[in-house]
mmCIF file of N, CA and C in Angstrom:
data_model
loop_
_atom_site.group_PDB
_atom_site.id
_atom_site.type_symbol
_atom_site.label_atom_id
_atom_site.label_comp_id
_atom_site.label_asym_id
_atom_site.label_seq_id
_atom_site.Cartn_x
_atom_site.Cartn_y
_atom_site.Cartn_z
ATOM 1 N N GLY A 1 16.401 163.316 242.944
ATOM 2 C CA GLY A 1 16.773 164.134 241.796
ATOM 3 C C GLY A 1 15.652 164.217 240.782
ATOM 4 N N PRO A 2 15.864 164.983 239.713
ATOM 5 C CA PRO A 2 14.829 165.131 238.690
ATOM 6 C C PRO A 2 14.597 163.809 237.970
ATOM 7 N N LEU A 3 13.367 163.564 237.581
ATOM 8 C CA LEU A 3 13.036 162.350 236.846
ATOM 9 C C LEU A 3 13.571 162.431 235.433
ATOM 10 N N MET A 4 14.137 161.327 234.951
ATOM 11 C CA MET A 4 14.554 161.292 233.554
ATOM 12 C C MET A 4 13.311 161.234 232.684
ATOM 13 N N LEU A 5 13.319 162.021 231.637
ATOM 14 C CA LEU A 5 12.177 162.025 230.742
ATOM 15 C C LEU A 5 12.394 161.031 229.626
ATOM 16 N N ASP A 6 11.481 160.079 229.511
ATOM 17 C CA ASP A 6 11.512 159.152 228.388
ATOM 18 C C ASP A 6 10.899 159.848 227.188
ATOM 19 N N LEU A 7 11.628 159.864 226.089
ATOM 20 C CA LEU A 7 11.150 160.461 224.846
ATOM 21 C C LEU A 7 10.759 159.338 223.890
ATOM 22 N N PRO A 8 9.849 159.617 222.961
ATOM 23 C CA PRO A 8 9.464 158.572 222.011
ATOM 24 C C PRO A 8 10.608 158.237 221.048
ATOM 25 N N ILE A 9 10.785 156.958 220.768
ATOM 26 C CA ILE A 9 11.785 156.501 219.805
ATOM 27 C C ILE A 9 11.166 156.610 218.413
ATOM 28 N N THR A 10 11.834 157.386 217.536
ATOM 29 C CA THR A 10 11.283 157.733 216.228
ATOM 30 C C THR A 10 11.946 156.931 215.102
ATOM 31 N N ALA A 11 11.434 157.101 213.886
ATOM 32 C CA ALA A 11 12.026 156.475 212.705
ATOM 33 C C ALA A 11 13.463 156.964 212.509
ATOM 34 N N GLU A 12 13.716 158.233 212.824
ATOM 35 C CA GLU A 12 15.081 158.778 212.743
ATOM 36 C C GLU A 12 16.018 158.045 213.698
ATOM 37 N N ASP A 13 15.505 157.722 214.890
ATOM 38 C CA ASP A 13 16.302 156.972 215.869
ATOM 39 C C ASP A 13 16.573 155.561 215.365
ATOM 40 N N GLU A 14 15.560 154.930 214.776
ATOM 41 C CA GLU A 14 15.726 153.583 214.218
ATOM 42 C C GLU A 14 16.786 153.591 213.114
ATOM 43 N N ALA A 15 16.805 154.677 212.310
ATOM 44 C CA ALA A 15 17.807 154.808 211.244
ATOM 45 C C ALA A 15 19.215 154.911 211.837
ATOM 46 N N LEU A 16 19.326 155.573 212.988
ATOM 47 C CA LEU A 16 20.616 155.700 213.673
ATOM 48 C C LEU A 16 21.083 154.331 214.181
ATOM 49 N N ILE A 17 20.162 153.562 214.749
ATOM 50 C CA ILE A 17 20.475 152.203 215.214
ATOM 51 C C ILE A 17 20.921 151.346 214.025
ATOM 52 N N SER A 18 20.250 151.501 212.873
ATOM 53 C CA SER A 18 20.622 150.763 211.661
ATOM 54 C C SER A 18 22.023 151.139 211.185
ATOM 55 N N ALA A 19 22.351 152.432 211.239
ATOM 56 C CA ALA A 19 23.682 152.899 210.818
ATOM 57 C C ALA A 19 24.765 152.327 211.741
ATOM 58 N N ALA A 20 24.482 152.285 213.041
ATOM 59 C CA ALA A 20 25.421 151.711 214.006
ATOM 60 C C ALA A 20 25.585 150.213 213.750
ATOM 61 N N THR A 21 24.476 149.545 213.454
ATOM 62 C CA THR A 21 24.495 148.107 213.160
ATOM 63 C C THR A 21 25.303 147.829 211.895
ATOM 64 N N ASP A 22 25.082 148.643 210.856
ATOM 65 C CA ASP A 22 25.791 148.462 209.583
ATOM 66 C C ASP A 22 27.300 148.599 209.756
ATOM 67 N N VAL A 23 27.740 149.643 210.472
ATOM 68 C CA VAL A 23 29.188 149.844 210.622
ATOM 69 C C VAL A 23 29.811 148.705 211.431
ATOM 70 N N LEU A 24 29.073 148.185 212.418
ATOM 71 C CA LEU A 24 29.611 147.069 213.202
ATOM 72 C C LEU A 24 29.629 145.782 212.377
ATOM 73 N N ARG A 25 28.568 145.532 211.623
ATOM 74 C CA ARG A 25 28.531 144.318 210.774
ATOM 75 C C ARG A 25 29.692 144.297 209.789
ATOM 76 N N ARG A 26 30.013 145.461 209.231
ATOM 77 C CA ARG A 26 31.114 145.540 208.255
ATOM 78 C C ARG A 26 32.478 145.348 208.906
ATOM 79 N N ASN A 27 32.598 145.668 210.189
ATOM 80 C CA ASN A 27 33.910 145.711 210.838
ATOM 81 C C ASN A 27 34.084 144.781 212.029
ATOM 82 N N PHE A 28 33.037 144.049 212.403
ATOM 83 C CA PHE A 28 33.118 143.174 213.576
ATOM 84 C C PHE A 28 34.332 142.249 213.507
ATOM 85 N N GLU A 29 35.073 142.192 214.608
ATOM 86 C CA GLU A 29 36.177 141.236 214.729
ATOM 87 C C GLU A 29 36.368 140.940 216.205
ATOM 88 N N VAL A 30 36.366 139.666 216.543
ATOM 89 C CA VAL A 30 36.503 139.262 217.949
ATOM 90 C C VAL A 30 37.781 139.852 218.541
ATOM 91 N N GLY A 31 37.636 140.486 219.699
ATOM 92 C CA GLY A 31 38.774 141.064 220.406
ATOM 93 C C GLY A 31 39.213 142.430 219.904
ATOM 94 N N ARG A 32 38.583 142.905 218.812
ATOM 95 C CA ARG A 32 38.972 144.200 218.260
ATOM 96 C C ARG A 32 37.802 145.169 218.108
ATOM 97 N N HIS A 33 36.722 144.708 217.486
ATOM 98 C CA HIS A 33 35.608 145.606 217.158
ATOM 99 C C HIS A 33 34.288 144.961 217.563
ATOM 100 N N HIS A 34 33.760 145.390 218.712
ATOM 101 C CA HIS A 34 32.538 144.789 219.261
ATOM 102 C C HIS A 34 31.359 145.753 219.366
ATOM 103 N N VAL A 35 31.616 147.046 219.225
ATOM 104 C CA VAL A 35 30.547 148.039 219.358
ATOM 105 C C VAL A 35 30.566 148.963 218.151
ATOM 106 N N GLY A 36 29.379 149.305 217.665
ATOM 107 C CA GLY A 36 29.227 150.302 216.606
ATOM 108 C C GLY A 36 28.380 151.449 217.129
ATOM 109 N N ALA A 37 28.735 152.669 216.757
ATOM 110 C CA ALA A 37 27.969 153.848 217.184
ATOM 111 C C ALA A 37 27.643 154.706 215.974
ATOM 112 N N ALA A 38 26.521 155.394 216.065
ATOM 113 C CA ALA A 38 26.138 156.362 215.032
ATOM 114 C C ALA A 38 25.670 157.635 215.721
ATOM 115 N N LEU A 39 26.146 158.756 215.195
ATOM 116 C CA LEU A 39 25.894 160.073 215.772
ATOM 117 C C LEU A 39 25.274 160.941 214.690
ATOM 118 N N ARG A 40 24.159 161.581 214.992
ATOM 119 C CA ARG A 40 23.489 162.452 214.013
ATOM 120 C C ARG A 40 23.648 163.912 214.423
ATOM 121 N N THR A 41 23.988 164.760 213.448
ATOM 122 C CA THR A 41 24.086 166.197 213.704
ATOM 123 C C THR A 41 22.709 166.829 213.520
ATOM 124 N N ARG A 42 22.567 168.085 213.964
ATOM 125 C CA ARG A 42 21.274 168.771 213.844
ATOM 126 C C ARG A 42 20.815 168.889 212.398
ATOM 127 N N ASP A 43 21.787 168.998 211.466
ATOM 128 C CA ASP A 43 21.379 169.127 210.062
ATOM 129 C C ASP A 43 21.244 167.774 209.366
ATOM 130 N N GLY A 44 21.311 166.685 210.143
ATOM 131 C CA GLY A 44 20.966 165.372 209.600
ATOM 132 C C GLY A 44 22.109 164.505 209.115
ATOM 133 N N ARG A 45 23.348 165.007 209.199
ATOM 134 C CA ARG A 45 24.476 164.157 208.799
ATOM 135 C C ARG A 45 24.704 163.086 209.859
ATOM 136 N N VAL A 46 25.091 161.883 209.413
ATOM 137 C CA VAL A 46 25.342 160.780 210.341
ATOM 138 C C VAL A 46 26.810 160.355 210.249
ATOM 139 N N TYR A 47 27.453 160.266 211.401
ATOM 140 C CA TYR A 47 28.839 159.811 211.510
ATOM 141 C C TYR A 47 28.846 158.527 212.324
ATOM 142 N N THR A 48 29.643 157.548 211.871
ATOM 143 C CA THR A 48 29.671 156.272 212.572
ATOM 144 C C THR A 48 31.077 155.968 213.067
ATOM 145 N N GLY A 49 31.177 155.004 213.961
ATOM 146 C CA GLY A 49 32.470 154.556 214.449
ATOM 147 C C GLY A 49 32.349 153.170 215.032
ATOM 148 N N VAL A 50 33.467 152.455 215.089
ATOM 149 C CA VAL A 50 33.513 151.164 215.768
ATOM 150 C C VAL A 50 34.467 151.246 216.948
ATOM 151 N N HIS A 51 34.175 150.464 217.963
ATOM 152 C CA HIS A 51 35.074 150.314 219.112
ATOM 153 C C HIS A 51 36.416 149.784 218.616
ATOM 154 N N VAL A 52 37.495 150.340 219.139
ATOM 155 C CA VAL A 52 38.850 149.927 218.777
ATOM 156 C C VAL A 52 39.479 149.318 220.014
ATOM 157 N N GLY A 53 39.884 148.062 219.920
ATOM 158 C CA GLY A 53 40.397 147.395 221.104
ATOM 159 C C GLY A 53 41.698 146.662 220.876
ATOM 160 N N SER A 54 42.433 146.495 221.953
ATOM 161 C CA SER A 54 43.612 145.624 221.970
ATOM 162 C C SER A 54 43.527 144.845 223.276
ATOM 163 N N ARG A 55 44.573 144.139 223.628
ATOM 164 C CA ARG A 55 44.509 143.361 224.870
ATOM 165 C C ARG A 55 44.366 144.258 226.098
ATOM 166 N N ARG A 56 44.912 145.467 226.060
ATOM 167 C CA ARG A 56 44.905 146.329 227.243
ATOM 168 C C ARG A 56 44.052 147.573 227.115
ATOM 169 N N ILE A 57 43.863 148.084 225.899
ATOM 170 C CA ILE A 57 43.224 149.385 225.714
ATOM 171 C C ILE A 57 41.955 149.221 224.903
ATOM 172 N N ASN A 58 40.904 149.914 225.303
ATOM 173 C CA ASN A 58 39.695 149.997 224.489
ATOM 174 C C ASN A 58 39.309 151.454 224.307
ATOM 175 N N VAL A 59 39.046 151.837 223.071
ATOM 176 C CA VAL A 59 38.503 153.159 222.771
ATOM 177 C C VAL A 59 37.091 152.917 222.251
ATOM 178 N N CYS A 60 36.129 153.536 222.910
ATOM 179 C CA CYS A 60 34.725 153.261 222.593
ATOM 180 C C CYS A 60 34.319 153.783 221.213
ATOM 181 N N ALA A 61 33.349 153.105 220.634
ATOM 182 C CA ALA A 61 32.817 153.477 219.315
ATOM 183 C C ALA A 61 32.260 154.896 219.316
ATOM 184 N N GLU A 62 31.643 155.298 220.432
ATOM 185 C CA GLU A 62 31.072 156.646 220.523
ATOM 186 C C GLU A 62 32.157 157.711 220.394
ATOM 187 N N GLU A 63 33.337 157.454 220.991
ATOM 188 C CA GLU A 63 34.442 158.411 220.880
ATOM 189 C C GLU A 63 34.969 158.474 219.456
ATOM 190 N N ILE A 64 35.042 157.327 218.792
ATOM 191 C CA ILE A 64 35.496 157.300 217.396
ATOM 192 C C ILE A 64 34.513 158.091 216.528
ATOM 193 N N ALA A 65 33.216 157.876 216.744
ATOM 194 C CA ALA A 65 32.192 158.579 215.953
ATOM 195 C C ALA A 65 32.235 160.086 216.189
ATOM 196 N N ILE A 66 32.323 160.506 217.452
ATOM 197 C CA ILE A 66 32.320 161.950 217.717
ATOM 198 C C ILE A 66 33.642 162.574 217.262
ATOM 199 N N GLY A 67 34.745 161.831 217.375
ATOM 200 C CA GLY A 67 36.030 162.326 216.888
ATOM 201 C C GLY A 67 36.016 162.542 215.381
ATOM 202 N N THR A 68 35.385 161.617 214.659
ATOM 203 C CA THR A 68 35.254 161.743 213.208
ATOM 204 C C THR A 68 34.405 162.967 212.861
ATOM 205 N N ALA A 69 33.292 163.132 213.571
ATOM 206 C CA ALA A 69 32.406 164.275 213.340
ATOM 207 C C ALA A 69 33.111 165.589 213.659
ATOM 208 N N LEU A 70 33.812 165.649 214.784
ATOM 209 C CA LEU A 70 34.535 166.867 215.169
ATOM 210 C C LEU A 70 35.625 167.183 214.151
ATOM 211 N N SER A 71 36.320 166.142 213.665
ATOM 212 C CA SER A 71 37.381 166.336 212.676
ATOM 213 C C SER A 71 36.836 166.893 211.370
ATOM 214 N N ALA A 72 35.559 166.592 211.081
ATOM 215 C CA ALA A 72 34.899 167.104 209.873
ATOM 216 C C ALA A 72 34.326 168.505 210.098
ATOM 217 N N GLY A 73 34.517 169.051 211.316
ATOM 218 C CA GLY A 73 34.063 170.408 211.604
ATOM 219 C C GLY A 73 32.702 170.505 212.264
ATOM 220 N N GLU A 74 32.108 169.367 212.596
ATOM 221 C CA GLU A 74 30.776 169.378 213.219
ATOM 222 C C GLU A 74 30.865 169.795 214.687
ATOM 223 N N ARG A 75 29.868 170.525 215.146
ATOM 224 C CA ARG A 75 29.819 170.906 216.561
ATOM 225 C C ARG A 75 28.408 170.823 217.139
ATOM 226 N N ASP A 76 27.413 170.527 216.296
ATOM 227 C CA ASP A 76 26.015 170.590 216.736
ATOM 228 C C ASP A 76 25.388 169.207 216.646
ATOM 229 N N PHE A 77 25.370 168.500 217.765
ATOM 230 C CA PHE A 77 24.977 167.097 217.779
ATOM 231 C C PHE A 77 23.549 166.897 218.271
ATOM 232 N N ALA A 78 22.814 166.048 217.560
ATOM 233 C CA ALA A 78 21.394 165.863 217.857
ATOM 234 C C ALA A 78 21.096 164.546 218.562
ATOM 235 N N ALA A 79 21.769 163.460 218.157
ATOM 236 C CA ALA A 79 21.386 162.145 218.674
ATOM 237 C C ALA A 79 22.504 161.137 218.502
ATOM 238 N N VAL A 80 22.471 160.096 219.344
ATOM 239 C CA VAL A 80 23.467 159.027 219.275
ATOM 240 C C VAL A 80 22.815 157.703 219.663
ATOM 241 N N ALA A 81 23.319 156.626 219.056
ATOM 242 C CA ALA A 81 22.893 155.272 219.416
ATOM 243 C C ALA A 81 24.059 154.321 219.183
ATOM 244 N N SER A 82 24.117 153.265 219.982
ATOM 245 C CA SER A 82 25.195 152.287 219.874
ATOM 246 C C SER A 82 24.636 150.872 219.952
ATOM 247 N N VAL A 83 25.342 149.955 219.282
ATOM 248 C CA VAL A 83 24.972 148.544 219.334
ATOM 249 C C VAL A 83 26.206 147.719 219.684
ATOM 250 N N ILE A 84 25.968 146.529 220.214
ATOM 251 C CA ILE A 84 27.062 145.640 220.620
ATOM 252 C C ILE A 84 26.847 144.249 220.045
ATOM 253 N N GLN A 85 27.959 143.584 219.719
ATOM 254 C CA GLN A 85 27.953 142.187 219.270
ATOM 255 C C GLN A 85 29.197 141.542 219.844
ATOM 256 N N MET A 86 29.042 140.428 220.538
ATOM 257 C CA MET A 86 30.196 139.794 221.173
ATOM 258 C C MET A 86 30.722 138.580 220.417
ATOM 259 N N THR A 87 29.836 137.845 219.708
ATOM 260 C CA THR A 87 30.292 136.633 219.032
ATOM 261 C C THR A 87 29.904 136.667 217.554
ATOM 262 N N PRO A 88 30.668 135.979 216.707
ATOM 263 C CA PRO A 88 30.355 135.941 215.281
ATOM 264 C C PRO A 88 28.954 135.368 215.049
ATOM 265 N N GLY A 89 28.243 135.914 214.078
ATOM 266 C CA GLY A 89 26.921 135.409 213.739
ATOM 267 C C GLY A 89 25.801 135.969 214.583
ATOM 268 N N GLU A 90 26.138 136.616 215.682
ATOM 269 C CA GLU A 90 25.156 137.235 216.569
ATOM 270 C C GLU A 90 24.613 138.511 215.908
ATOM 271 N N THR A 91 23.362 138.845 216.181
ATOM 272 C CA THR A 91 22.803 140.100 215.683
ATOM 273 C C THR A 91 23.197 141.226 216.639
ATOM 274 N N PRO A 92 23.786 142.321 216.126
ATOM 275 C CA PRO A 92 24.102 143.449 217.021
ATOM 276 C C PRO A 92 22.836 143.957 217.724
ATOM 277 N N GLU A 93 22.970 144.257 219.013
ATOM 278 C CA GLU A 93 21.842 144.707 219.824
ATOM 279 C C GLU A 93 22.117 146.080 220.403
ATOM 280 N N LEU A 94 21.073 146.865 220.550
ATOM 281 C CA LEU A 94 21.176 148.168 221.193
ATOM 282 C C LEU A 94 21.879 148.016 222.537
ATOM 283 N N THR A 95 22.756 148.976 222.864
ATOM 284 C CA THR A 95 23.449 148.938 224.149
ATOM 285 C C THR A 95 23.399 150.318 224.793
ATOM 286 N N SER A 96 23.974 150.436 225.961
ATOM 287 C CA SER A 96 23.967 151.689 226.710
ATOM 288 C C SER A 96 25.379 152.252 226.772
ATOM 289 N N PRO A 97 25.553 153.564 226.559
ATOM 290 C CA PRO A 97 26.909 154.120 226.615
ATOM 291 C C PRO A 97 27.520 153.980 228.013
ATOM 292 N N CYS A 98 28.800 153.637 228.055
ATOM 293 C CA CYS A 98 29.501 153.498 229.333
ATOM 294 C C CYS A 98 29.658 154.871 229.999
ATOM 295 N N GLY A 99 30.183 154.882 231.199
ATOM 296 C CA GLY A 99 30.352 156.124 231.942
ATOM 297 C C GLY A 99 31.262 157.129 231.245
ATOM 298 N N VAL A 100 32.364 156.637 230.649
ATOM 299 C CA VAL A 100 33.288 157.528 229.941
ATOM 300 C C VAL A 100 32.551 158.178 228.763
ATOM 301 N N CYS A 101 31.802 157.378 228.014
ATOM 302 C CA CYS A 101 31.050 157.909 226.868
ATOM 303 C C CYS A 101 30.005 158.932 227.313
ATOM 304 N N ARG A 102 29.351 158.650 228.419
ATOM 305 C CA ARG A 102 28.357 159.602 228.940
ATOM 306 C C ARG A 102 29.017 160.943 229.234
ATOM 307 N N GLU A 103 30.225 160.898 229.808
ATOM 308 C CA GLU A 103 30.929 162.136 230.133
ATOM 309 C C GLU A 103 31.341 162.886 228.865
ATOM 310 N N VAL A 104 31.941 162.171 227.910
ATOM 311 C CA VAL A 104 32.409 162.821 226.676
ATOM 312 C C VAL A 104 31.228 163.356 225.862
ATOM 313 N N LEU A 105 30.214 162.507 225.642
ATOM 314 C CA LEU A 105 29.074 162.920 224.811
ATOM 315 C C LEU A 105 28.301 164.072 225.441
ATOM 316 N N SER A 106 28.144 164.044 226.764
ATOM 317 C CA SER A 106 27.401 165.129 227.400
ATOM 318 C C SER A 106 28.205 166.428 227.420
ATOM 319 N N PHE A 107 29.536 166.323 227.341
ATOM 320 C CA PHE A 107 30.391 167.513 227.267
ATOM 321 C C PHE A 107 30.200 168.215 225.924
ATOM 322 N N TYR A 108 30.095 167.423 224.856
ATOM 323 C CA TYR A 108 29.938 167.993 223.513
ATOM 324 C C TYR A 108 28.492 168.234 223.114
ATOM 325 N N GLY A 109 27.575 167.532 223.733
ATOM 326 C CA GLY A 109 26.167 167.684 223.336
ATOM 327 C C GLY A 109 25.210 167.319 224.442
ATOM 328 N N PRO A 110 25.140 168.138 225.509
ATOM 329 C CA PRO A 110 24.260 167.801 226.632
ATOM 330 C C PRO A 110 22.787 167.677 226.225
ATOM 331 N N ASP A 111 22.409 168.358 225.151
ATOM 332 C CA ASP A 111 21.007 168.310 224.717
ATOM 333 C C ASP A 111 20.735 167.246 223.669
ATOM 334 N N MET A 112 21.783 166.547 223.197
ATOM 335 C CA MET A 112 21.521 165.487 222.219
ATOM 336 C C MET A 112 20.761 164.363 222.912
ATOM 337 N N THR A 113 20.008 163.616 222.116
ATOM 338 C CA THR A 113 19.300 162.479 222.690
ATOM 339 C C THR A 113 20.133 161.222 222.520
ATOM 340 N N VAL A 114 19.865 160.248 223.367
ATOM 341 C CA VAL A 114 20.549 158.964 223.306
ATOM 342 C C VAL A 114 19.504 157.858 223.399
ATOM 343 N N VAL A 115 19.580 156.927 222.466
ATOM 344 C CA VAL A 115 18.739 155.732 222.511
ATOM 345 C C VAL A 115 19.606 154.643 223.105
ATOM 346 N N TYR A 116 19.122 153.965 224.133
ATOM 347 C CA TYR A 116 19.946 152.993 224.844
ATOM 348 C C TYR A 116 19.075 151.891 225.417
ATOM 349 N N LEU A 117 19.721 150.829 225.867
ATOM 350 C CA LEU A 117 19.008 149.712 226.475
ATOM 351 C C LEU A 117 19.125 149.820 227.983
ATOM 352 N N ASP A 118 17.989 149.870 228.667
ATOM 353 C CA ASP A 118 17.953 149.973 230.122
ATOM 354 C C ASP A 118 17.350 148.681 230.672
ATOM 355 N N HIS A 119 18.210 147.780 231.142
ATOM 356 C CA HIS A 119 17.763 146.471 231.638
ATOM 357 C C HIS A 119 16.822 145.783 230.647
ATOM 358 N N GLY A 120 17.243 145.769 229.372
ATOM 359 C CA GLY A 120 16.482 145.083 228.339
ATOM 360 C C GLY A 120 15.394 145.899 227.670
ATOM 361 N N VAL A 121 15.168 147.123 228.159
ATOM 362 C CA VAL A 121 14.108 147.974 227.609
ATOM 363 C C VAL A 121 14.715 149.142 226.826
ATOM 364 N N PRO A 122 14.397 149.272 225.528
ATOM 365 C CA PRO A 122 14.892 150.427 224.769
ATOM 366 C C PRO A 122 14.284 151.721 225.308
ATOM 367 N N ARG A 123 15.148 152.705 225.573
ATOM 368 C CA ARG A 123 14.681 153.993 226.074
ATOM 369 C C ARG A 123 15.407 155.094 225.332
ATOM 370 N N LYS A 124 14.883 156.300 225.462
ATOM 371 C CA LYS A 124 15.516 157.472 224.857
ATOM 372 C C LYS A 124 15.374 158.643 225.815
ATOM 373 N N THR A 125 16.480 159.357 226.008
ATOM 374 C CA THR A 125 16.461 160.525 226.884
ATOM 375 C C THR A 125 17.526 161.516 226.422
ATOM 376 N N ARG A 126 17.547 162.691 227.029
ATOM 377 C CA ARG A 126 18.610 163.655 226.761
ATOM 378 C C ARG A 126 19.895 163.171 227.423
ATOM 379 N N MET A 127 21.026 163.417 226.759
ATOM 380 C CA MET A 127 22.312 163.007 227.306
ATOM 381 C C MET A 127 22.530 163.599 228.700
ATOM 382 N N ALA A 128 22.177 164.864 228.895
ATOM 383 C CA ALA A 128 22.354 165.504 230.208
ATOM 384 C C ALA A 128 21.554 164.799 231.299
ATOM 385 N N ASP A 129 20.417 164.189 230.916
ATOM 386 C CA ASP A 129 19.606 163.468 231.894
ATOM 387 C C ASP A 129 20.156 162.072 232.174
ATOM 388 N N LEU A 130 20.971 161.550 231.231
ATOM 389 C CA LEU A 130 21.604 160.248 231.439
ATOM 390 C C LEU A 130 22.850 160.397 232.318
ATOM 391 N N LEU A 131 23.383 161.622 232.402
ATOM 392 C CA LEU A 131 24.540 161.890 233.261
ATOM 393 C C LEU A 131 24.266 163.134 234.106
ATOM 394 N N PRO A 132 23.472 162.977 235.171
ATOM 395 C CA PRO A 132 23.233 164.140 236.042
ATOM 396 C C PRO A 132 24.506 164.504 236.808
ATOM 397 N N GLY A 133 24.624 165.764 237.161
ATOM 398 C CA GLY A 133 25.782 166.192 237.943
ATOM 399 C C GLY A 133 27.084 166.042 237.184
ATOM 400 N N GLN A 134 27.056 166.349 235.890
ATOM 401 C CA GLN A 134 28.237 166.239 235.025
ATOM 402 C C GLN A 134 29.440 166.945 235.644
ATOM 403 N N TRP A 135 30.623 166.326 235.537
ATOM 404 C CA TRP A 135 31.855 166.908 236.058
ATOM 405 C C TRP A 135 32.296 168.070 235.186
ATOM 406 N N LEU A 136 32.374 169.257 235.782
ATOM 407 C CA LEU A 136 32.891 170.452 235.112
ATOM 408 C C LEU A 136 33.715 171.225 236.125
ATOM 409 N N LEU A 137 34.626 172.065 235.655
ATOM 410 C CA LEU A 137 35.366 172.947 236.542
ATOM 411 C C LEU A 137 34.412 174.009 237.096
ATOM 412 N N PRO A 138 34.723 174.589 238.260
ATOM 413 C CA PRO A 138 33.855 175.644 238.796
ATOM 414 C C PRO A 138 33.651 176.763 237.789
ATOM 415 N N GLY A 139 32.384 177.094 237.520
ATOM 416 C CA GLY A 139 32.065 178.160 236.585
ATOM 417 C C GLY A 139 32.108 177.757 235.127
ATOM 418 N N GLU A 140 32.528 176.524 234.839
ATOM 419 C CA GLU A 140 32.653 176.067 233.448
ATOM 420 C C GLU A 140 31.308 175.608 232.916
ATOM 421 N N THR A 141 31.081 175.870 231.638
ATOM 422 C CA THR A 141 29.910 175.317 230.957
ATOM 423 C C THR A 141 30.401 174.472 229.780
ATOM 424 N N PRO A 142 29.641 173.447 229.389
ATOM 425 C CA PRO A 142 30.078 172.640 228.243
ATOM 426 C C PRO A 142 30.196 173.513 226.996
ATOM 427 N N PRO A 143 31.102 173.159 226.044
ATOM 428 C CA PRO A 143 31.301 173.974 224.837
ATOM 429 C C PRO A 143 30.039 174.023 223.969
#
């Protein structure tokens, strides 16, 4: 398949990681809130979210962030980053969006970039390149 293009990680991307870290630090709770996400729109607005969990159900931070942005009327997404923290006192670390997040984020913003951790190495690529062969109905294009 096509090679994923590594893009340079910029100061704007670092700011997104910081926003994700801040929202998780404010809301971290064992068994409930372990991931923070930050999503930037093309015009520079940043929306954040935390993972929402219970014993059986987890809703990812990326979905909370994009849901908040969509609810505010946003439709033009530029970039996303997420961090994870599992234990109290730990520093949140860059993480990689799960498969469900890749599907949802690429549906709403195939051209947005994503900063993620790939086997310990921070990388950045287009969402569409992180999820090749995206599931769509025949003839369907993402919104």
